[in-house]
PDB file of C-alpha atoms in Angstrom:
ATOM      1  CA  MET A 219      65.837 180.717   6.442  1.00 86.00           C
ATOM      2  CA  MET A 220      64.026 182.226   9.482  1.00 91.00           C
ATOM      3  CA  ASN A 221      62.462 181.015  12.701  1.00 94.00           C
ATOM      4  CA  VAL A 222      58.985 182.514  12.392  1.00 96.00           C
ATOM      5  CA  LEU A 223      56.297 182.766  15.017  1.00 96.00           C
ATOM      6  CA  VAL A 224      52.711 183.153  13.648  1.00 97.00           C
ATOM      7  CA  THR A 225      49.865 184.273  15.845  1.00 96.00           C
ATOM      8  CA  GLY A 226      46.372 183.215  14.889  1.00 94.00           C
ATOM      9  CA  ALA A 227      48.015 180.367  13.070  1.00 94.00           C
ATOM     10  CA  ASN A 228      45.049 177.992  13.102  1.00 91.00           C
ATOM     11  CA  GLY A 229      42.643 180.564  11.514  1.00 92.00           C
ATOM     12  CA  PHE A 230      41.570 180.875   7.844  1.00 95.00           C
ATOM     13  CA  ILE A 231      44.533 183.055   6.917  1.00 96.00           C
ATOM     14  CA  GLY A 232      46.935 181.566   9.465  1.00 95.00           C
ATOM     15  CA  ARG A 233      46.784 178.078   7.991  1.00 95.00           C
ATOM     16  CA  ALA A 234      47.674 179.331   4.554  1.00 97.00           C
ATOM     17  CA  VAL A 235      50.488 181.472   5.817  1.00 97.00           C
ATOM     18  CA  CYS A 236      52.004 178.574   7.826  1.00 96.00           C
ATOM     19  CA  ARG A 237      51.774 176.253   4.774  1.00 96.00           C
ATOM     20  CA  LYS A 238      53.570 178.848   2.614  1.00 97.00           C
ATOM     21  CA  LEU A 239      56.317 179.471   5.138  1.00 97.00           C
ATOM     22  CA  LEU A 240      56.956 175.735   5.583  1.00 96.00           C
ATOM     23  CA  ALA A 241      57.006 175.268   1.779  1.00 95.00           C
ATOM     24  CA  THR A 242      59.719 177.949   1.482  1.00 94.00           C
ATOM     25  CA  GLY A 243      61.901 176.321   4.120  1.00 95.00           C
ATOM     26  CA  HIS A 244      61.213 178.464   7.164  1.00 96.00           C
ATOM     27  CA  SER A 245      60.928 177.038  10.734  1.00 94.00           C
ATOM     28  CA  VAL A 246      57.439 177.861  11.989  1.00 95.00           C
ATOM     29  CA  ASN A 247      55.881 177.995  15.489  1.00 94.00           C
ATOM     30  CA  ALA A 248      52.126 178.652  15.895  1.00 93.00           C
ATOM     31  CA  LEU A 249      50.810 180.813  18.729  1.00 93.00           C
ATOM     32  CA  VAL A 250      47.168 179.860  19.254  1.00 91.00           C
ATOM     33  CA  ARG A 251      44.304 180.209  21.814  1.00 87.00           C
ATOM     34  CA  ARG A 252      43.321 176.534  21.448  1.00 86.00           C
ATOM     35  CA  ALA A 253      45.231 173.526  20.234  1.00 83.00           C
ATOM     36  CA  SER A 254      44.022 172.436  16.768  1.00 77.00           C
ATOM     37  CA  ARG A 255      43.270 168.868  15.671  1.00 60.00           C
ATOM     38  CA  ASP A 256      45.384 169.203  12.564  1.00 63.00           C
ATOM     39  CA  GLY A 257      48.421 171.363  13.280  1.00 53.00           C
ATOM     40  CA  GLU A 258      49.786 170.609   9.767  1.00 64.00           C
ATOM     41  CA  GLY A 259      53.183 169.826  11.192  1.00 75.00           C
ATOM     42  CA  VAL A 260      53.589 173.181  12.963  1.00 88.00           C
ATOM     43  CA  PRO A 261      54.449 173.115  16.738  1.00 88.00           C
ATOM     44  CA  GLU A 262      51.814 174.979  18.697  1.00 89.00           C
ATOM     45  CA  LEU A 263      52.222 177.277  21.656  1.00 89.00           C
ATOM     46  CA  VAL A 264      48.821 177.518  23.364  1.00 90.00           C
ATOM     47  CA  HIS A 265      48.094 180.831  25.094  1.00 89.00           C
ATOM     48  CA  GLU A 266      44.645 181.075  26.482  1.00 88.00           C
ATOM     49  CA  ALA A 267      44.770 184.422  28.291  1.00 90.00           C
ATOM     50  CA  ALA A 268      42.661 187.091  26.677  1.00 90.00           C
ATOM     51  CA  ASP A 269      44.327 189.832  24.692  1.00 93.00           C
ATOM     52  CA  PHE A 270      47.778 188.215  25.080  1.00 94.00           C
ATOM     53  CA  ALA A 271      48.200 188.985  28.734  1.00 92.00           C
ATOM     54  CA  ASP A 272      51.391 187.544  30.134  1.00 92.00           C
ATOM     55  CA  ILE A 273      52.427 186.444  26.625  1.00 94.00           C
ATOM     56  CA  GLU A 274      56.130 186.430  27.467  1.00 90.00           C
ATOM     57  CA  SER A 275      55.765 183.379  29.730  1.00 88.00           C
ATOM     58  CA  THR A 276      54.321 181.392  26.854  1.00 89.00           C
ATOM     59  CA  LEU A 277      57.038 182.522  24.403  1.00 87.00           C
ATOM     60  CA  LEU A 278      59.635 181.018  26.776  1.00 83.00           C
ATOM     61  CA  GLY A 279      58.466 177.646  25.548  1.00 74.00           C
ATOM     62  CA  ALA A 280      59.860 178.049  22.074  1.00 79.00           C
ATOM     63  CA  ALA A 281      63.066 179.095  20.377  1.00 85.00           C
ATOM     64  CA  PRO A 282      63.307 182.914  20.230  1.00 91.00           C
ATOM     65  CA  PRO A 283      61.649 183.990  16.963  1.00 94.00           C
ATOM     66  CA  GLN A 284      63.547 186.014  14.422  1.00 96.00           C
ATOM     67  CA  VAL A 285      60.328 187.192  12.767  1.00 97.00           C
ATOM     68  CA  VAL A 286      56.773 187.409  14.180  1.00 98.00           C
ATOM     69  CA  ILE A 287      53.714 187.456  11.932  1.00 98.00           C
ATOM     70  CA  HIS A 288      50.807 188.813  13.868  1.00 98.00           C
ATOM     71  CA  LEU A 289      47.472 187.668  12.385  1.00 97.00           C
ATOM     72  CA  ALA A 290      45.365 187.264  15.481  1.00 95.00           C
ATOM     73  CA  ALA A 291      42.693 189.855  15.912  1.00 94.00           C
ATOM     74  CA  ARG A 292      39.237 190.646  17.053  1.00 93.00           C
ATOM     75  CA  VAL A 293      37.030 190.777  13.935  1.00 88.00           C
ATOM     76  CA  HIS A 294      33.443 191.787  13.248  1.00 69.00           C
ATOM     77  CA  LEU A 295      30.950 189.657  15.107  1.00 59.00           C
ATOM     78  CA  VAL A 296      27.318 189.091  13.947  1.00 45.00           C
ATOM     79  CA  ARG A 297      26.138 189.605  17.482  1.00 50.00           C
ATOM     80  CA  ASP A 298      28.646 191.546  19.515  1.00 55.00           C
ATOM     81  CA  ALA A 299      27.648 191.250  23.150  1.00 56.00           C
ATOM     82  CA  SER A 300      30.196 193.806  24.333  1.00 61.00           C
ATOM     83  CA  SER A 301      28.689 196.872  25.975  1.00 58.00           C
ATOM     84  CA  ALA A 302      31.733 198.893  24.759  1.00 72.00           C
ATOM     85  CA  PRO A 303      32.580 197.483  21.344  1.00 88.00           C
ATOM     86  CA  LEU A 304      35.344 199.972  20.434  1.00 91.00           C
ATOM     87  CA  GLU A 305      37.148 199.298  23.683  1.00 93.00           C
ATOM     88  CA  ALA A 306      36.812 195.549  23.071  1.00 93.00           C
ATOM     89  CA  PHE A 307      38.353 196.039  19.679  1.00 95.00           C
ATOM     90  CA  ARG A 308      41.172 198.138  21.152  1.00 96.00           C
ATOM     91  CA  ALA A 309      41.848 195.601  23.945  1.00 95.00           C
ATOM     92  CA  THR A 310      42.695 192.877  21.437  1.00 95.00           C
ATOM     93  CA  ASN A 311      43.798 194.728  18.305  1.00 97.00           C
ATOM     94  CA  VAL A 312      45.835 197.525  19.912  1.00 97.00           C
ATOM     95  CA  ILE A 313      46.772 196.543  23.422  1.00 97.00           C
ATOM     96  CA  GLY A 314      47.104 192.865  22.658  1.00 97.00           C
ATOM     97  CA  THR A 315      49.098 193.552  19.526  1.00 97.00           C
ATOM     98  CA  LEU A 316      51.517 195.716  21.456  1.00 97.00           C
ATOM     99  CA  ARG A 317      51.965 193.057  24.089  1.00 96.00           C
ATOM    100  CA  VAL A 318      52.995 190.576  21.410  1.00 97.00           C
ATOM    101  CA  ALA A 319      55.281 193.106  19.724  1.00 97.00           C
ATOM    102  CA  GLN A 320      56.927 194.173  22.982  1.00 97.00           C
ATOM    103  CA  ALA A 321      57.526 190.508  23.933  1.00 95.00           C
ATOM    104  CA  ALA A 322      58.936 189.813  20.442  1.00 96.00           C
ATOM    105  CA  ALA A 323      61.338 192.799  20.745  1.00 96.00           C
ATOM    106  CA  ARG A 324      62.504 191.619  24.148  1.00 94.00           C
ATOM    107  CA  ALA A 325      63.001 188.111  22.728  1.00 93.00           C
ATOM    108  CA  GLY A 326      65.326 189.573  20.098  1.00 94.00           C
ATOM    109  CA  ALA A 327      62.988 189.399  17.045  1.00 96.00           C
ATOM    110  CA  ARG A 328      64.376 191.527  14.267  1.00 97.00           C
ATOM    111  CA  ARG A 329      61.064 191.977  12.353  1.00 98.00           C
ATOM    112  CA  PHE A 330      57.370 192.227  13.268  1.00 98.00           C
ATOM    113  CA  ILE A 331      54.813 191.797  10.409  1.00 98.00           C
ATOM    114  CA  PHE A 332      51.425 193.076  11.220  1.00 98.00           C
ATOM    115  CA  MET A 333      48.296 192.071   9.295  1.00 98.00           C
ATOM    116  CA  SER A 334      46.167 195.226   9.125  1.00 98.00           C
ATOM    117  CA  SER A 335      43.293 195.821   6.754  1.00 97.00           C
ATOM    118  CA  VAL A 336      41.837 198.070   4.056  1.00 97.00           C
ATOM    119  CA  LYS A 337      39.405 199.041   6.813  1.00 95.00           C
ATOM    120  CA  ALA A 338      42.248 200.945   8.488  1.00 97.00           C
ATOM    121  CA  LEU A 339      42.111 203.342   5.601  1.00 97.00           C
ATOM    122  CA  GLY A 340      38.338 203.976   5.516  1.00 94.00           C
ATOM    123  CA  GLU A 341      35.078 202.806   3.996  1.00 90.00           C
ATOM    124  CA  VAL A 342      35.327 204.871   0.882  1.00 89.00           C
ATOM    125  CA  GLU A 343      38.341 205.529  -1.327  1.00 93.00           C
ATOM    126  CA  PRO A 344      39.521 209.053  -2.091  1.00 93.00           C
ATOM    127  CA  GLY A 345      38.340 209.065  -5.709  1.00 92.00           C
ATOM    128  CA  ARG A 346      40.987 206.524  -6.756  1.00 96.00           C
ATOM    129  CA  PRO A 347      42.577 203.352  -5.304  1.00 98.00           C
ATOM    130  CA  TRP A 348      44.133 203.890  -1.849  1.00 98.00           C
ATOM    131  CA  ARG A 349      47.929 204.405  -1.769  1.00 98.00           C
ATOM    132  CA  GLU A 350      50.174 203.702   1.185  1.00 98.00           C
ATOM    133  CA  GLU A 351      50.979 207.381   1.602  1.00 97.00           C
ATOM    134  CA  ASP A 352      47.335 208.431   1.868  1.00 97.00           C
ATOM    135  CA  SER A 353      46.100 209.664   5.236  1.00 96.00           C
ATOM    136  CA  PRO A 354      43.742 207.006   6.692  1.00 96.00           C
ATOM    137  CA  ALA A 355      40.264 207.944   7.798  1.00 94.00           C
ATOM    138  CA  PRO A 356      38.728 204.865   9.237  1.00 95.00           C
ATOM    139  CA  THR A 357      35.080 205.009  10.537  1.00 91.00           C
ATOM    140  CA  ASP A 358      34.489 201.338  11.210  1.00 90.00           C
ATOM    141  CA  LEU A 359      35.375 200.192  14.767  1.00 94.00           C
ATOM    142  CA  TYR A 360      37.518 197.311  13.561  1.00 95.00           C
ATOM    143  CA  GLY A 361      39.299 199.676  11.131  1.00 96.00           C
ATOM    144  CA  ILE A 362      39.884 202.295  13.839  1.00 97.00           C
ATOM    145  CA  SER A 363      41.510 199.691  16.043  1.00 97.00           C
ATOM    146  CA  LYS A 364      43.753 198.465  13.202  1.00 98.00           C
ATOM    147  CA  TYR A 365      44.927 201.972  12.309  1.00 98.00           C
ATOM    148  CA  GLU A 366      45.639 202.675  15.987  1.00 98.00           C
ATOM    149  CA  ALA A 367      47.662 199.505  16.168  1.00 98.00           C
ATOM    150  CA  GLU A 368      49.625 200.548  13.093  1.00 98.00           C
ATOM    151  CA  LYS A 369      50.537 203.872  14.699  1.00 98.00           C
ATOM    152  CA  ALA A 370      51.503 202.257  18.019  1.00 98.00           C
ATOM    153  CA  LEU A 371      53.671 199.705  16.270  1.00 98.00           C
ATOM    154  CA  THR A 372      55.488 202.349  14.250  1.00 98.00           C
ATOM    155  CA  ILE A 373      56.386 204.139  17.520  1.00 98.00           C
ATOM    156  CA  LEU A 374      57.477 200.864  19.125  1.00 98.00           C
ATOM    157  CA  GLY A 375      59.681 200.121  16.140  1.00 98.00           C
ATOM    158  CA  ARG A 376      61.452 203.459  16.467  1.00 97.00           C
ATOM    159  CA  GLU A 377      61.968 202.900  20.172  1.00 97.00           C
ATOM    160  CA  THR A 378      63.306 199.309  19.949  1.00 97.00           C
ATOM    161  CA  GLY A 379      64.912 199.114  16.565  1.00 97.00           C
ATOM    162  CA  MET A 380      62.679 196.171  15.581  1.00 98.00           C
ATOM    163  CA  GLU A 381      61.589 196.393  11.990  1.00 98.00           C
ATOM    164  CA  ILE A 382      57.891 196.869  11.508  1.00 98.00           C
ATOM    165  CA  VAL A 383      56.131 195.710   8.359  1.00 98.00           C
ATOM    166  CA  ILE A 384      52.414 196.484   7.860  1.00 98.00           C
ATOM    167  CA  VAL A 385      50.319 194.695   5.232  1.00 98.00           C
ATOM    168  CA  ARG A 386      46.834 195.902   4.323  1.00 98.00           C
ATOM    169  CA  PRO A 387      44.745 193.387   2.453  1.00 98.00           C
ATOM    170  CA  PRO A 388      41.211 193.845   1.149  1.00 97.00           C
ATOM    171  CA  LEU A 389      38.519 191.150   1.526  1.00 96.00           C
ATOM    172  CA  VAL A 390      40.244 187.716   1.540  1.00 97.00           C
ATOM    173  CA  TYR A 391      38.674 184.705  -0.127  1.00 98.00           C
ATOM    174  CA  GLY A 392      39.588 181.064  -0.739  1.00 97.00           C
ATOM    175  CA  PRO A 393      38.815 177.579   0.407  1.00 97.00           C
ATOM    176  CA  GLY A 394      37.547 177.829   3.984  1.00 95.00           C
ATOM    177  CA  VAL A 395      36.179 181.350   3.644  1.00 95.00           C
ATOM    178  CA  ARG A 396      33.267 182.334   5.847  1.00 92.00           C
ATOM    179  CA  ALA A 397      30.956 185.265   6.458  1.00 89.00           C
ATOM    180  CA  ASN A 398      29.645 187.343   3.546  1.00 88.00           C
ATOM    181  CA  PHE A 399      31.641 185.658   0.768  1.00 94.00           C
ATOM    182  CA  LEU A 400      30.364 182.243   1.804  1.00 95.00           C
ATOM    183  CA  GLN A 401      26.815 183.556   1.965  1.00 92.00           C
ATOM    184  CA  LEU A 402      27.140 185.006  -1.528  1.00 93.00           C
ATOM    185  CA  MET A 403      28.320 181.704  -2.960  1.00 96.00           C
ATOM    186  CA  ARG A 404      25.407 179.934  -1.157  1.00 95.00           C
ATOM    187  CA  ALA A 405      22.884 182.435  -2.640  1.00 94.00           C
ATOM    188  CA  ILE A 406      24.253 182.025  -6.105  1.00 95.00           C
ATOM    189  CA  GLN A 407      24.281 178.146  -5.849  1.00 94.00           C
ATOM    190  CA  ARG A 408      20.731 178.085  -4.640  1.00 94.00           C
ATOM    191  CA  GLY A 409      19.460 180.411  -7.378  1.00 93.00           C
ATOM    192  CA  PHE A 410      18.406 183.284  -5.221  1.00 93.00           C
ATOM    193  CA  PRO A 411      17.734 186.501  -7.147  1.00 92.00           C
ATOM    194  CA  LEU A 412      20.284 189.203  -6.264  1.00 90.00           C
ATOM    195  CA  PRO A 413      19.332 192.839  -6.803  1.00 89.00           C
ATOM    196  CA  LEU A 414      22.928 193.935  -7.630  1.00 88.00           C
ATOM    197  CA  GLY A 415      22.976 193.984 -11.418  1.00 89.00           C
ATOM    198  CA  ALA A 416      23.229 197.766 -11.551  1.00 87.00           C
ATOM    199  CA  VAL A 417      26.083 198.101  -9.046  1.00 89.00           C
ATOM    200  CA  GLN A 418      29.205 199.264 -10.862  1.00 90.00           C
ATOM    201  CA  ALA A 419      31.475 200.404  -7.973  1.00 92.00           C
ATOM    202  CA  GLN A 420      34.666 198.311  -7.980  1.00 95.00           C
ATOM    203  CA  ARG A 421      36.342 196.751  -5.001  1.00 96.00           C
ATOM    204  CA  SER A 422      39.664 194.944  -4.410  1.00 97.00           C
ATOM    205  CA  PHE A 423      39.870 191.351  -3.331  1.00 98.00           C
ATOM    206  CA  ILE A 424      42.749 188.906  -2.641  1.00 98.00           C
ATOM    207  CA  TYR A 425      42.929 185.120  -2.936  1.00 98.00           C
ATOM    208  CA  ILE A 426      44.260 183.622   0.278  1.00 98.00           C
ATOM    209  CA  GLU A 427      47.265 182.004  -1.434  1.00 98.00           C
ATOM    210  CA  ASN A 428      48.233 185.387  -2.953  1.00 98.00           C
ATOM    211  CA  LEU A 429      48.089 186.919   0.480  1.00 98.00           C
ATOM    212  CA  ALA A 430      50.182 184.103   2.043  1.00 98.00           C
ATOM    213  CA  ASP A 431      52.786 184.627  -0.772  1.00 98.00           C
ATOM    214  CA  ALA A 432      52.962 188.335  -0.006  1.00 98.00           C
ATOM    215  CA  MET A 433      53.366 187.686   3.718  1.00 98.00           C
ATOM    216  CA  ALA A 434      56.198 185.232   2.974  1.00 97.00           C
ATOM    217  CA  GLN A 435      57.963 187.825   0.859  1.00 97.00           C
ATOM    218  CA  CYS A 436      57.831 190.255   3.816  1.00 98.00           C
ATOM    219  CA  VAL A 437      59.648 187.750   6.017  1.00 97.00           C
ATOM    220  CA  THR A 438      63.008 187.960   4.247  1.00 96.00           C
ATOM    221  CA  HIS A 439      62.938 190.879   1.811  1.00 97.00           C
ATOM    222  CA  ALA A 440      65.378 193.585   3.135  1.00 97.00           C
ATOM    223  CA  ALA A 441      63.456 196.405   1.502  1.00 98.00           C
ATOM    224  CA  ALA A 442      60.224 195.436   3.412  1.00 98.00           C
ATOM    225  CA  ALA A 443      61.670 196.949   6.642  1.00 97.00           C
ATOM    226  CA  ASN A 444      59.491 199.688   8.156  1.00 98.00           C
ATOM    227  CA  ARG A 445      57.183 199.822   5.132  1.00 98.00           C
ATOM    228  CA  VAL A 446      53.411 199.598   4.560  1.00 98.00           C
ATOM    229  CA  PHE A 447      52.209 197.500   1.691  1.00 98.00           C
ATOM    230  CA  HIS A 448      48.805 197.179  -0.055  1.00 98.00           C
ATOM    231  CA  VAL A 449      48.149 193.818  -1.613  1.00 98.00           C
ATOM    232  CA  SER A 450      45.393 192.445  -3.777  1.00 98.00           C
ATOM    233  CA  ASP A 451      44.760 190.179  -6.772  1.00 98.00           C
ATOM    234  CA  GLY A 452      45.594 193.148  -8.978  1.00 97.00           C
ATOM    235  CA  VAL A 453      42.068 192.953 -10.494  1.00 96.00           C
ATOM    236  CA  ASP A 454      39.139 194.968  -9.104  1.00 97.00           C
ATOM    237  CA  LEU A 455      35.489 193.886  -9.587  1.00 96.00           C
ATOM    238  CA  SER A 456      32.117 195.283  -8.886  1.00 94.00           C
ATOM    239  CA  VAL A 457      29.826 193.082  -6.781  1.00 92.00           C
ATOM    240  CA  ALA A 458      27.808 192.373  -9.951  1.00 94.00           C
ATOM    241  CA  GLN A 459      30.965 191.263 -11.769  1.00 96.00           C
ATOM    242  CA  LEU A 460      31.973 189.120  -8.771  1.00 96.00           C
ATOM    243  CA  VAL A 461      28.607 187.432  -8.889  1.00 95.00           C
ATOM    244  CA  LEU A 462      29.068 186.636 -12.591  1.00 96.00           C
ATOM    245  CA  GLU A 463      32.582 185.341 -12.030  1.00 97.00           C
ATOM    246  CA  LEU A 464      31.456 183.137  -9.163  1.00 96.00           C
ATOM    247  CA  SER A 465      28.455 181.842 -11.039  1.00 97.00           C
ATOM    248  CA  ARG A 466      30.825 180.696 -13.848  1.00 96.00           C
ATOM    249  CA  ALA A 467      33.082 179.069 -11.286  1.00 97.00           C
ATOM    250  CA  LEU A 468      30.053 177.330  -9.687  1.00 96.00           C
ATOM    251  CA  ASN A 469      28.613 176.480 -13.067  1.00 95.00           C
ATOM    252  CA  THR A 470      25.336 178.031 -11.966  1.00 94.00           C
ATOM    253  CA  PRO A 471      23.330 180.700 -13.842  1.00 93.00           C
ATOM    254  CA  ALA A 472      23.534 184.079 -12.116  1.00 90.00           C
ATOM    255  CA  ARG A 473      20.183 185.636 -11.236  1.00 93.00           C
ATOM    256  CA  LEU A 474      21.072 189.313 -11.210  1.00 92.00           C
ATOM    257  CA  TRP A 475      18.332 191.949 -11.100  1.00 89.00           C
ATOM    258  CA  ARG A 476      19.120 195.477 -12.148  1.00 89.00           C
ATOM    259  CA  VAL A 477      17.523 197.363  -9.296  1.00 84.00           C
ATOM    260  CA  PRO A 478      18.063 201.150  -9.458  1.00 84.00           C
ATOM    261  CA  MET A 479      20.638 202.414  -7.015  1.00 79.00           C
ATOM    262  CA  PRO A 480      18.235 204.821  -5.139  1.00 82.00           C
ATOM    263  CA  TRP A 481      16.025 201.768  -4.420  1.00 77.00           C
ATOM    264  CA  LEU A 482      18.940 199.911  -2.998  1.00 79.00           C
ATOM    265  CA  ILE A 483      19.837 202.837  -0.749  1.00 80.00           C
ATOM    266  CA  TRP A 484      16.215 203.053   0.386  1.00 80.00           C
ATOM    267  CA  LEU A 485      16.191 199.286   1.032  1.00 75.00           C
ATOM    268  CA  GLY A 486      19.267 199.637   3.201  1.00 77.00           C
ATOM    269  CA  ARG A 487      17.601 202.323   5.280  1.00 80.00           C
ATOM    270  CA  LEU A 488      14.361 200.327   5.531  1.00 76.00           C
ATOM    271  CA  THR A 489      16.126 197.257   6.809  1.00 77.00           C
ATOM    272  CA  GLY A 490      18.609 199.065   9.050  1.00 76.00           C
ATOM    273  CA  ARG A 491      21.502 197.944   6.880  1.00 73.00           C
ATOM    274  CA  THR A 492      22.712 201.276   5.505  1.00 69.00           C
ATOM    275  CA  LEU A 493      26.333 200.594   6.267  1.00 69.00           C
ATOM    276  CA  GLN A 494      26.267 197.164   4.679  1.00 70.00           C
ATOM    277  CA  MET A 495      24.483 198.471   1.628  1.00 74.00           C
ATOM    278  CA  ASN A 496      26.980 201.319   1.256  1.00 73.00           C
ATOM    279  CA  ARG A 497      29.794 198.726   1.207  1.00 73.00           C
ATOM    280  CA  LEU A 498      28.213 197.170  -1.837  1.00 76.00           C
ATOM    281  CA  LEU A 499      27.556 200.497  -3.597  1.00 80.00           C
ATOM    282  CA  GLN A 500      30.780 202.411  -3.019  1.00 87.00           C
ATOM    283  CA  PRO A 501      34.221 201.646  -4.508  1.00 93.00           C
ATOM    284  CA  LEU A 502      37.068 200.465  -2.222  1.00 95.00           C
ATOM    285  CA  ARG A 503      40.212 199.641  -4.177  1.00 97.00           C
ATOM    286  CA  LEU A 504      43.906 199.291  -3.250  1.00 98.00           C
ATOM    287  CA  ASN A 505      46.876 200.407  -5.316  1.00 98.00           C
ATOM    288  CA  ILE A 506      49.458 197.636  -5.140  1.00 98.00           C
ATOM    289  CA  THR A 507      52.194 199.412  -7.116  1.00 98.00           C
ATOM    290  CA  GLN A 508      54.430 199.745  -4.073  1.00 98.00           C
ATOM    291  CA  ALA A 509      54.432 196.010  -3.311  1.00 98.00           C
ATOM    292  CA  ARG A 510      55.301 195.354  -6.979  1.00 98.00           C
ATOM    293  CA  ALA A 511      58.130 197.955  -7.098  1.00 98.00           C
ATOM    294  CA  VAL A 512      59.645 197.435  -3.679  1.00 98.00           C
ATOM    295  CA  LEU A 513      59.159 193.742  -3.118  1.00 97.00           C
ATOM    296  CA  GLY A 514      59.118 192.671  -6.727  1.00 97.00           C
ATOM    297  CA  TRP A 515      55.871 190.934  -5.770  1.00 98.00           C
ATOM    298  CA  ALA A 516      53.039 189.979  -8.105  1.00 97.00           C
ATOM    299  CA  PRO A 517      50.044 187.804  -7.262  1.00 98.00           C
ATOM    300  CA  PRO A 518      51.093 184.302  -8.271  1.00 98.00           C
ATOM    301  CA  TYR A 519      47.450 183.158  -8.811  1.00 98.00           C
ATOM    302  CA  ALA A 520      45.066 184.864 -11.244  1.00 98.00           C
ATOM    303  CA  MET A 521      41.742 185.830  -9.645  1.00 97.00           C
ATOM    304  CA  GLU A 522      39.896 183.446 -11.935  1.00 97.00           C
ATOM    305  CA  ALA A 523      41.971 180.524 -10.630  1.00 97.00           C
ATOM    306  CA  GLY A 524      41.386 181.612  -7.028  1.00 98.00           C
ATOM    307  CA  LEU A 525      37.603 181.889  -7.538  1.00 97.00           C
ATOM    308  CA  VAL A 526      37.502 178.390  -9.204  1.00 97.00           C
ATOM    309  CA  ARG A 527      39.339 176.841  -6.316  1.00 97.00           C
ATOM    310  CA  THR A 528      37.050 178.556  -3.855  1.00 98.00           C
ATOM    311  CA  ALA A 529      33.972 177.454  -5.704  1.00 97.00           C
ATOM    312  CA  THR A 530      35.256 173.848  -5.942  1.00 96.00           C
ATOM    313  CA  TRP A 531      35.916 173.783  -2.186  1.00 97.00           C
ATOM    314  CA  TYR A 532      32.384 175.186  -1.541  1.00 96.00           C
ATOM    315  CA  GLN A 533      30.673 172.611  -3.676  1.00 94.00           C
ATOM    316  CA  GLU A 534      32.663 169.724  -2.210  1.00 93.00           C
ATOM    317  CA  SER A 535      31.974 170.854   1.329  1.00 87.00           C
ATOM    318  CA  GLU A 536      28.244 171.249   0.571  1.00 75.00           C
ATOM    319  CA  VAL A 537      28.165 167.659  -0.777  1.00 60.00           C
ATOM    320  CA  ALA A 538      29.936 166.468   2.355  1.00 49.00           C
ATOM    321  CA  VAL A 539      27.367 168.224   4.551  1.00 49.00           C
ATOM    322  CA  VAL A 540      24.489 166.577   2.667  1.00 43.00           C
ATOM    323  CA  LYS A 541      26.096 163.127   2.996  1.00 45.00           C
TER     324      LYS A 541
END
């Protein structure tokens, strides 16, 4: 078993990854910006400096990690106050990531696992699901910073001998999910009409426990060294199909309207949400054959089970809020 350091450990994904690592017998330390109220039995190293400045001084407070899982990142903000958003993304997702990786290498870590994203590939697939060997073409600022971090880590790995593992997930859902997925469940539960019935473009998704399982595989599997892996639930859905699946899980009728695609494109332009609308209308799938073949990995949870657990969490949390 390994001594694993997890950055961003008290976030949505981080909590699930820590639980999985503990369940499989690893020793886990959490590197966080702020101490959490429920550390779930994981010792926390609090590092408040932005973008992991002077991270090595904080790492001295724990046993040298054998493996580092880097989940912490700057993500999309609804209202980004930065005057230079790309540079802000780079400061955390590229420079900050390299600071953690360099400190890990100097501490003797043998493997660094980086949580990247489908966004590092691009907003549109190349006529088929993305493969690991495809040339990325990110246009989104977050995706650009993630891909730049991938390239920088690959170079660092060659220079230091530390093994680099890159994992690219699609949209992650599960209990505790926020942002667009949470808003979609809320709209379905409240019976709002959704003009997405005609949308057929399929996209990949991953249940958080499936992602945590894949990350745990990468900690110890010898063949994971210096590889990139795409992971997903292995089932791709259009947004309309996702709405139907969620409505079943929520036990709520779906109110899907079949609005013609040109109208949706026009609506996106009219509301200044062209990019957001394109994400609904264009396919974005990941080919997970390499993870299956190299790691012997398969999603342990079916998408249906993941959606049911997510819907149950949502309904229970809504009831708690009302009380």
